[in-house]
mmCIF file of C-alpha atoms and ligand atoms in Angstrom:
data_model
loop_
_atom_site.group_PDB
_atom_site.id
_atom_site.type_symbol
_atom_site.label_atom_id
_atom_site.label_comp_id
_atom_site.label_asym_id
_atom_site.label_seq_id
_atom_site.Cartn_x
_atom_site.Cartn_y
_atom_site.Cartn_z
ATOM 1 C CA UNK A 10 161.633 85.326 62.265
ATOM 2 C CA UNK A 11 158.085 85.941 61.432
ATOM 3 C CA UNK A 12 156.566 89.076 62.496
ATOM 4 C CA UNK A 13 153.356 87.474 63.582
ATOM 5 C CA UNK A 14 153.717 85.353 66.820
ATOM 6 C CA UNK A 15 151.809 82.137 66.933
ATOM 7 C CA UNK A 16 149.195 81.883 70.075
ATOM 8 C CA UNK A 17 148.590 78.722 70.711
ATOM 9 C CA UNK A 18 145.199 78.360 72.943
ATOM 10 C CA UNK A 19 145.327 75.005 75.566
ATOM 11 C CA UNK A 20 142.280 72.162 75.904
ATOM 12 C CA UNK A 21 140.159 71.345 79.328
ATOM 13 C CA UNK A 22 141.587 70.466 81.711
ATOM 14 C CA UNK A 23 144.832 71.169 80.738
ATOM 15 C CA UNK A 24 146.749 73.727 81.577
ATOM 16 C CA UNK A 25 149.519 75.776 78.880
ATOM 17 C CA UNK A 26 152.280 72.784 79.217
ATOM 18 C CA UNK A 27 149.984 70.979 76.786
ATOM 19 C CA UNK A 28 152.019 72.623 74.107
ATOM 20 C CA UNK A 29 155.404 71.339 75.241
ATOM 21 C CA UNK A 30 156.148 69.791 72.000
ATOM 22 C CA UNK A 31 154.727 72.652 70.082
ATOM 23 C CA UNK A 32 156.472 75.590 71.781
ATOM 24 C CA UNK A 33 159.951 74.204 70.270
ATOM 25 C CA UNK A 34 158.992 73.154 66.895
ATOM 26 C CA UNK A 35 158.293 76.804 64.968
ATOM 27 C CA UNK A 36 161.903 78.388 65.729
ATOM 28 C CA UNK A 37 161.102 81.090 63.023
ATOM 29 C CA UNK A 38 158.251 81.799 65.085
ATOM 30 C CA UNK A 39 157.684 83.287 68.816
ATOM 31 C CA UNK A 40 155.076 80.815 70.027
ATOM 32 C CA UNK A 41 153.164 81.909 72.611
ATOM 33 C CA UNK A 42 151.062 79.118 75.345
ATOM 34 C CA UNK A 43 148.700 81.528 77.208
ATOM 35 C CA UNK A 44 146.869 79.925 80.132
ATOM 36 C CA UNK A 45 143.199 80.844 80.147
ATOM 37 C CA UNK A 46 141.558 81.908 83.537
ATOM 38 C CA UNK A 47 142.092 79.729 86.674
ATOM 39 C CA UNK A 48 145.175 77.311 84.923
ATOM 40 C CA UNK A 49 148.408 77.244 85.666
ATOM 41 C CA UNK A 50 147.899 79.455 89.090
ATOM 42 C CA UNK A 51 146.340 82.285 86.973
ATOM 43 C CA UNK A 52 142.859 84.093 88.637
ATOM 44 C CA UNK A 53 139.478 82.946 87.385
ATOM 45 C CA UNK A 54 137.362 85.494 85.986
ATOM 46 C CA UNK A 55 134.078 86.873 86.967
ATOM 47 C CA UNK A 56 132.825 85.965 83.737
ATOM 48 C CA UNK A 57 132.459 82.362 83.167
ATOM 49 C CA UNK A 58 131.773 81.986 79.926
ATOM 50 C CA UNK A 59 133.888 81.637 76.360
ATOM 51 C CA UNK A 60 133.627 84.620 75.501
ATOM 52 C CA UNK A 61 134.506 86.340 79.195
ATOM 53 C CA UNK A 62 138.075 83.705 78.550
ATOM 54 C CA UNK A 63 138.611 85.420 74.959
ATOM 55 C CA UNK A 64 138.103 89.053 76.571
ATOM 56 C CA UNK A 65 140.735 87.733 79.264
ATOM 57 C CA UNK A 66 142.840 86.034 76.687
ATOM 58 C CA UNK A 67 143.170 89.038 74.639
ATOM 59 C CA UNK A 68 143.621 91.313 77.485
ATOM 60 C CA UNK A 69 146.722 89.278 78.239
ATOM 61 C CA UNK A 70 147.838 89.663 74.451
ATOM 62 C CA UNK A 71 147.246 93.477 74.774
ATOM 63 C CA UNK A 72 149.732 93.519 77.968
ATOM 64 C CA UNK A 73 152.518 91.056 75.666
ATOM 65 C CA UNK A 74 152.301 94.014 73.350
ATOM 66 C CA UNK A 75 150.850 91.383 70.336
ATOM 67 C CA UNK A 76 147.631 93.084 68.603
ATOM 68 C CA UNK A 77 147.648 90.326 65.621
ATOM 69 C CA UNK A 78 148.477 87.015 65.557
ATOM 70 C CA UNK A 79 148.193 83.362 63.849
ATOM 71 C CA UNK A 80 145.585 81.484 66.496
ATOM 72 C CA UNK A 81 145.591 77.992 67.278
ATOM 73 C CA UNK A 82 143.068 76.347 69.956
ATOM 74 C CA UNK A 83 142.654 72.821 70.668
ATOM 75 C CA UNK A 84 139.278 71.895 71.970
ATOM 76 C CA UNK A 85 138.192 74.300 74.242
ATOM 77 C CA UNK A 86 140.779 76.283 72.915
ATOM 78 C CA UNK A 87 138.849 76.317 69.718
ATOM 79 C CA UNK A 88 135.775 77.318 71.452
ATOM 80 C CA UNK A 89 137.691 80.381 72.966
ATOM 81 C CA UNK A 90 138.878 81.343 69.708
ATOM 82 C CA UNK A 91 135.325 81.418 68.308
ATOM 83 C CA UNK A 92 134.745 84.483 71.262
ATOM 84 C CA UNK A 93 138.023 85.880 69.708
ATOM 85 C CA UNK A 94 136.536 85.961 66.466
ATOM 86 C CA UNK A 95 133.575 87.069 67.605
ATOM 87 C CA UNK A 96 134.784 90.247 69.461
ATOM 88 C CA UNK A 97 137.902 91.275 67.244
ATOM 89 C CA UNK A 98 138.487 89.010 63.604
ATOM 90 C CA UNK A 99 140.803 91.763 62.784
ATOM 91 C CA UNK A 100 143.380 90.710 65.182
ATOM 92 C CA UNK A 101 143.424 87.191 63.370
ATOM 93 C CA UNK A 102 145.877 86.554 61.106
ATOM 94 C CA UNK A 103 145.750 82.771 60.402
ATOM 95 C CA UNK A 104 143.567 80.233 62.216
ATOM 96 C CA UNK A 105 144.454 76.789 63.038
ATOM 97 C CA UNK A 106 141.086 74.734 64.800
ATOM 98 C CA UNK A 107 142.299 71.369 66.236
ATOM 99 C CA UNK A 108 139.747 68.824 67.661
ATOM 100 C CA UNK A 109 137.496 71.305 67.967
ATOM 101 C CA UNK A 110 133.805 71.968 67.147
ATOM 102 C CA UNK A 111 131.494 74.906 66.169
ATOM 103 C CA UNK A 112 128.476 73.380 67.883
ATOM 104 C CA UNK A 113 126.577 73.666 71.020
ATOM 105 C CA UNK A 114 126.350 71.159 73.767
ATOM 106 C CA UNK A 115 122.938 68.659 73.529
ATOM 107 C CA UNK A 116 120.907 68.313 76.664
ATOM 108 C CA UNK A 117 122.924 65.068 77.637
ATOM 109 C CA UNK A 118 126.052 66.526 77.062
ATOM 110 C CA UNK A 119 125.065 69.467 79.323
ATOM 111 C CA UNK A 120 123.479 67.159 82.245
ATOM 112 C CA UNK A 121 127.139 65.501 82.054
ATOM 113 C CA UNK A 122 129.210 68.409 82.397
ATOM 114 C CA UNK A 123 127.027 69.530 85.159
ATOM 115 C CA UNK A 124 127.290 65.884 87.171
ATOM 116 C CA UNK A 125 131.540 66.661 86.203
ATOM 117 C CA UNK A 126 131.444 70.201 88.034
ATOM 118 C CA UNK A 127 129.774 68.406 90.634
ATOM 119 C CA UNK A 128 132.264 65.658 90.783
ATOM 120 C CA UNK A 129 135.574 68.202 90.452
ATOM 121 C CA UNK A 130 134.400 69.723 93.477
ATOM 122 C CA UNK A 131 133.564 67.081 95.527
ATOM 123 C CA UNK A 132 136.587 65.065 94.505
ATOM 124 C CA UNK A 133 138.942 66.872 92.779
ATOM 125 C CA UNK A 134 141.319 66.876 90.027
ATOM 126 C CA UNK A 135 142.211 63.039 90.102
ATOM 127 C CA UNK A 136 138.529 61.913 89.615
ATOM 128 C CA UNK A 137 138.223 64.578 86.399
ATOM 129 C CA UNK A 138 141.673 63.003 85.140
ATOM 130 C CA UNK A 139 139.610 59.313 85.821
ATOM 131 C CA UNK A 140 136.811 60.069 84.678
ATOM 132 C CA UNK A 141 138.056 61.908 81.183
ATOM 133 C CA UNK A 142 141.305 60.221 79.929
ATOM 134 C CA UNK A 143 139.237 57.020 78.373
ATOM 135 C CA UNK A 144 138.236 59.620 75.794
ATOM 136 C CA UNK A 145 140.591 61.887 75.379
ATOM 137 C CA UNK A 146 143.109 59.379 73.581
ATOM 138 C CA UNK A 147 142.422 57.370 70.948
ATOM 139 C CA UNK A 148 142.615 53.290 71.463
ATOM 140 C CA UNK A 149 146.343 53.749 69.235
ATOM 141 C CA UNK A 150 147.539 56.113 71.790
ATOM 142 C CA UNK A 151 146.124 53.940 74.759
ATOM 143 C CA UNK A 152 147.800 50.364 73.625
ATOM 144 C CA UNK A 153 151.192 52.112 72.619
ATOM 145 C CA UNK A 154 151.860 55.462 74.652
ATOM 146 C CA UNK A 155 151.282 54.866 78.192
ATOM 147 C CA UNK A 156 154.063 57.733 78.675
ATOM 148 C CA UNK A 157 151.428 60.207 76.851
ATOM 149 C CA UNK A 158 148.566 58.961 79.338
ATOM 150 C CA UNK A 159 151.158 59.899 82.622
ATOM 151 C CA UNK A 160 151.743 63.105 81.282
ATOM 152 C CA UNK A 161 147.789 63.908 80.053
ATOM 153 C CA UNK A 162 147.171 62.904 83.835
ATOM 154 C CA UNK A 163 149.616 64.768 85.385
ATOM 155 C CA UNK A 164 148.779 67.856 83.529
ATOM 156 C CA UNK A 165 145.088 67.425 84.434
ATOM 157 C CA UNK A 166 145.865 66.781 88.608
ATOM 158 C CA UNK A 167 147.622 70.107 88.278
ATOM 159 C CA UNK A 168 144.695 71.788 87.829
ATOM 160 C CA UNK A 169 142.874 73.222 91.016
ATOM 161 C CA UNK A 170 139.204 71.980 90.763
ATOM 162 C CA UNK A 171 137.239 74.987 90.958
ATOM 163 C CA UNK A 172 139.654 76.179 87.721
ATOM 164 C CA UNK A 173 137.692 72.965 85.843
ATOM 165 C CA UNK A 174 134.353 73.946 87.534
ATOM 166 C CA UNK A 175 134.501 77.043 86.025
ATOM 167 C CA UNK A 176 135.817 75.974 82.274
ATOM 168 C CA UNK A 177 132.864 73.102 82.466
ATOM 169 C CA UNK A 178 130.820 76.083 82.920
ATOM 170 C CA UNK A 179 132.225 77.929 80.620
ATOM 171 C CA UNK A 180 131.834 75.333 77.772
ATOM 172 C CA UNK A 181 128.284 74.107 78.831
ATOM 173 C CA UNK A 182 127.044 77.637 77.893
ATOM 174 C CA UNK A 183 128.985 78.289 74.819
ATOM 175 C CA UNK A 184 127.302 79.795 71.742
ATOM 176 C CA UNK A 185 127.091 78.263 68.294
ATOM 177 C CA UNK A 186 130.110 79.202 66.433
ATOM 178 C CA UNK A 187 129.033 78.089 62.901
ATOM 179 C CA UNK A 188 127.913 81.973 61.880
ATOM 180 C CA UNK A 189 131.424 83.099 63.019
ATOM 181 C CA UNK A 190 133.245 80.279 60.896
ATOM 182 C CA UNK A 191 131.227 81.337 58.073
ATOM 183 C CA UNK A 192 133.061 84.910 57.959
ATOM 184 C CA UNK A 193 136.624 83.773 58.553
ATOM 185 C CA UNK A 194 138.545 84.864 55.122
ATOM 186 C CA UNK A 195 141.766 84.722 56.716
ATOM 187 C CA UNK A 196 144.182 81.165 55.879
ATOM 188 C CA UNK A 197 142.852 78.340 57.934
ATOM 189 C CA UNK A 198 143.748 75.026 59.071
ATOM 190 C CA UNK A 199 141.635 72.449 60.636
ATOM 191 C CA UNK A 200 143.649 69.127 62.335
ATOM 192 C CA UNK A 201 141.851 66.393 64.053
ATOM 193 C CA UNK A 202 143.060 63.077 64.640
ATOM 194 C CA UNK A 203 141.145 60.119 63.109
ATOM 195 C CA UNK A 204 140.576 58.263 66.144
ATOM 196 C CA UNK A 205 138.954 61.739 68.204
ATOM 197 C CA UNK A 206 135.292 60.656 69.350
ATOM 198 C CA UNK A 207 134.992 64.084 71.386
ATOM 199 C CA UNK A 208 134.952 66.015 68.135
ATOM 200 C CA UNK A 209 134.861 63.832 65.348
ATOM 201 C CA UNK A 210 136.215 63.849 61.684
ATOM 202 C CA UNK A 211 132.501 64.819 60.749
ATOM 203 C CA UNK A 212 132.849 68.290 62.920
ATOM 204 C CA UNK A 213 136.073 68.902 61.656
ATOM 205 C CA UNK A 214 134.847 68.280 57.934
ATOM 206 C CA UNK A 215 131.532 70.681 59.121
ATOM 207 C CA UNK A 216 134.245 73.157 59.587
ATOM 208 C CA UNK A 217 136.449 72.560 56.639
ATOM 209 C CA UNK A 218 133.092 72.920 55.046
ATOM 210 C CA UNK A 219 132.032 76.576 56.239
ATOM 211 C CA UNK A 220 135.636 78.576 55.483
ATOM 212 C CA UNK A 221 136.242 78.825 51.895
ATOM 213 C CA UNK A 222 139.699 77.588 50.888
ATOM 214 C CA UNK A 223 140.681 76.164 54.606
ATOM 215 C CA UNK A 224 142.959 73.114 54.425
ATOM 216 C CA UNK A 225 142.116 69.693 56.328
ATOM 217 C CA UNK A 226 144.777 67.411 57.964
ATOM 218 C CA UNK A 227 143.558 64.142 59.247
ATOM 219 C CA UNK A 228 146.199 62.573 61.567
ATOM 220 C CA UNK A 229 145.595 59.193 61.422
ATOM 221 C CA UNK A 230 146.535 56.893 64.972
ATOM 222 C CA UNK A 231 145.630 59.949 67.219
ATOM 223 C CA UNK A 232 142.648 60.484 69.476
ATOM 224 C CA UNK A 233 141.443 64.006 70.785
ATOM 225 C CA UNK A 234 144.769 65.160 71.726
ATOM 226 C CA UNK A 235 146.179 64.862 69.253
ATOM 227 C CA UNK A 236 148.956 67.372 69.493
ATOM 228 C CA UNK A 237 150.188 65.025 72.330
ATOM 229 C CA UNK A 238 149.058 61.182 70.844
ATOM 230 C CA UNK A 239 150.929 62.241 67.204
ATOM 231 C CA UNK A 240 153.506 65.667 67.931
ATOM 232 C CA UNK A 241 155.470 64.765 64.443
ATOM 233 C CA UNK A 242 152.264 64.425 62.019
ATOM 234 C CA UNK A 243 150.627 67.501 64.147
ATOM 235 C CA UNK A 244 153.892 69.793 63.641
ATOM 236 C CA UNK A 245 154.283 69.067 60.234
ATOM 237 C CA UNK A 246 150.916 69.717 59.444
ATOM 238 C CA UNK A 247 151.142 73.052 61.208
ATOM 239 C CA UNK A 248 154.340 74.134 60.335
ATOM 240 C CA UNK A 249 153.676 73.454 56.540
ATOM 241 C CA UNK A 250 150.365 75.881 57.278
ATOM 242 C CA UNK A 251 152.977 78.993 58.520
ATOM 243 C CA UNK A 252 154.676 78.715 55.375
ATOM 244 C CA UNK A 253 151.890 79.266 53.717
ATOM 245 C CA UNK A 254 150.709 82.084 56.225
ATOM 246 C CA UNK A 255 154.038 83.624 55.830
ATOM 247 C CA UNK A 256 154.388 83.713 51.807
HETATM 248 C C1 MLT B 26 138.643 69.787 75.589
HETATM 249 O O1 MLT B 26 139.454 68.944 75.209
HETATM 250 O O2 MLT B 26 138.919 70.988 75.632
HETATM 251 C C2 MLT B 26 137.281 69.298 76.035
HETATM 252 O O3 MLT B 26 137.289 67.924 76.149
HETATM 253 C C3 MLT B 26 136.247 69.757 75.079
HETATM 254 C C4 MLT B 26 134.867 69.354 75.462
HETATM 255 O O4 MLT B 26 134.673 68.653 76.473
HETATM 256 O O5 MLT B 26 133.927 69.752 74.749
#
């Protein structure tokens, strides 16, 4: 059993049972699923932004006794993990970005997530789930895995909507991350799946880029989730990455 756990960090709007797959693939590692504020019945914070979720997220690390760890974020997760970095690298062991990005929101983007907080609240969960699963799986996962698109949805409904208010506003407002990429020295991984169009190939070759000696893993036939779309390329890839971490 490794003596670092493995915290993996969930996407928008999903809650921690994204990781379902995940949680039972490491056994020589305790995996941990956190829920950031306002999923999976936890309290929002006062402080909506990425960096007030990686002050919560640690503070719930600090009460699970784990001070260092091997973190993974997908998405949003990734963007959380940037505040962890940010406030305290030297409780990152190993870094694993999936379909993530280090780069800001552009005006459109922002005007969007605004009309989507606008939309959760007036209609809920359901419309979000509408509105957002047309990109969040790639066309492969769409024609062949209608059992992946249930579950994406089902995950999404149970979400309360001011919980995605809050993470839209979160994410709208989130800093640049490329400086904080740029210092990472510890072993990195970077996954995205070939058919993501939220954050592309390019952003996760930007970030391959920026940490010196950071390995890339390309799943091809998955879209943004790609955790979910391809569990058996996105395992492999990460448990081949702990061996490293752990030699
Ligand atoms: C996520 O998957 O966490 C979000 O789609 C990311 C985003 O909208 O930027």
């Amino acid at each position: 059993m490794s003596t670092l756990p493995l915290v993996l960090v969930h996407a928008f709007p999903m809650g921690a049972a994204m990781w379902r797959t995940q949680r039972e693939a490491f056994p020589a590692w305790r995996v941990e699923t956190p829920s950031l504020p306002g999923f999976d019945g936890r309290p929002l914070v006062d402080d909506r932004t990425v960096d007030g979720y990686a002050r919560d997220l640690l503070a719930a690390l600090d009460a699970q006794g784990i001070d260092r760890a091997v973190f993974g974020g997908l998405s949003m997760g990734g963007y959380v993990l940037f505040g962890v970095l940010r406030q305290a690298p030297e409780r990152v062991a190993g870094l694993i970005l999936a379909d993530t990005r280090t780069s800001v929101d552009n005006p459109e983007r922002k005007a969007a997530r605004q009309r989507s907080i606008e939309l959760a609240r007036r209609s809920g969960a359901t419309a979000i789930a509408d509105e957002m699963l047309p990109g969040l799986l790639g066309p492969t996962t769409q024609a062949q895995r209608p059992d992946v698109a249930r579950e994406v949805r089902t995950l999404i409904e149970a979400q309360p909507s001011e919980t995605i208010a809050a993470a839209l506003e979160a994410m709208m407002t989130r800093p640049d991350s490329a400086g904080v990429l740029a210092r990472v020295t510890v072993p990195t991984l970077i996954v995205v799946g070939d058919e993501d169009t939220i954050t592309t190939v390019a952003d996760a070759e930007a970030m391959r880029r920026a940490v010196p000696g950071s390995r890339l893993a390309v799943l091809p036939g998955a879209g943004h989730m790609s955790n979910m779309e391809t569990p058996v390329a996105f395992n492999e890839a990460v448990g081949s990455f702990l061996g490293s971490v752990r030699g």
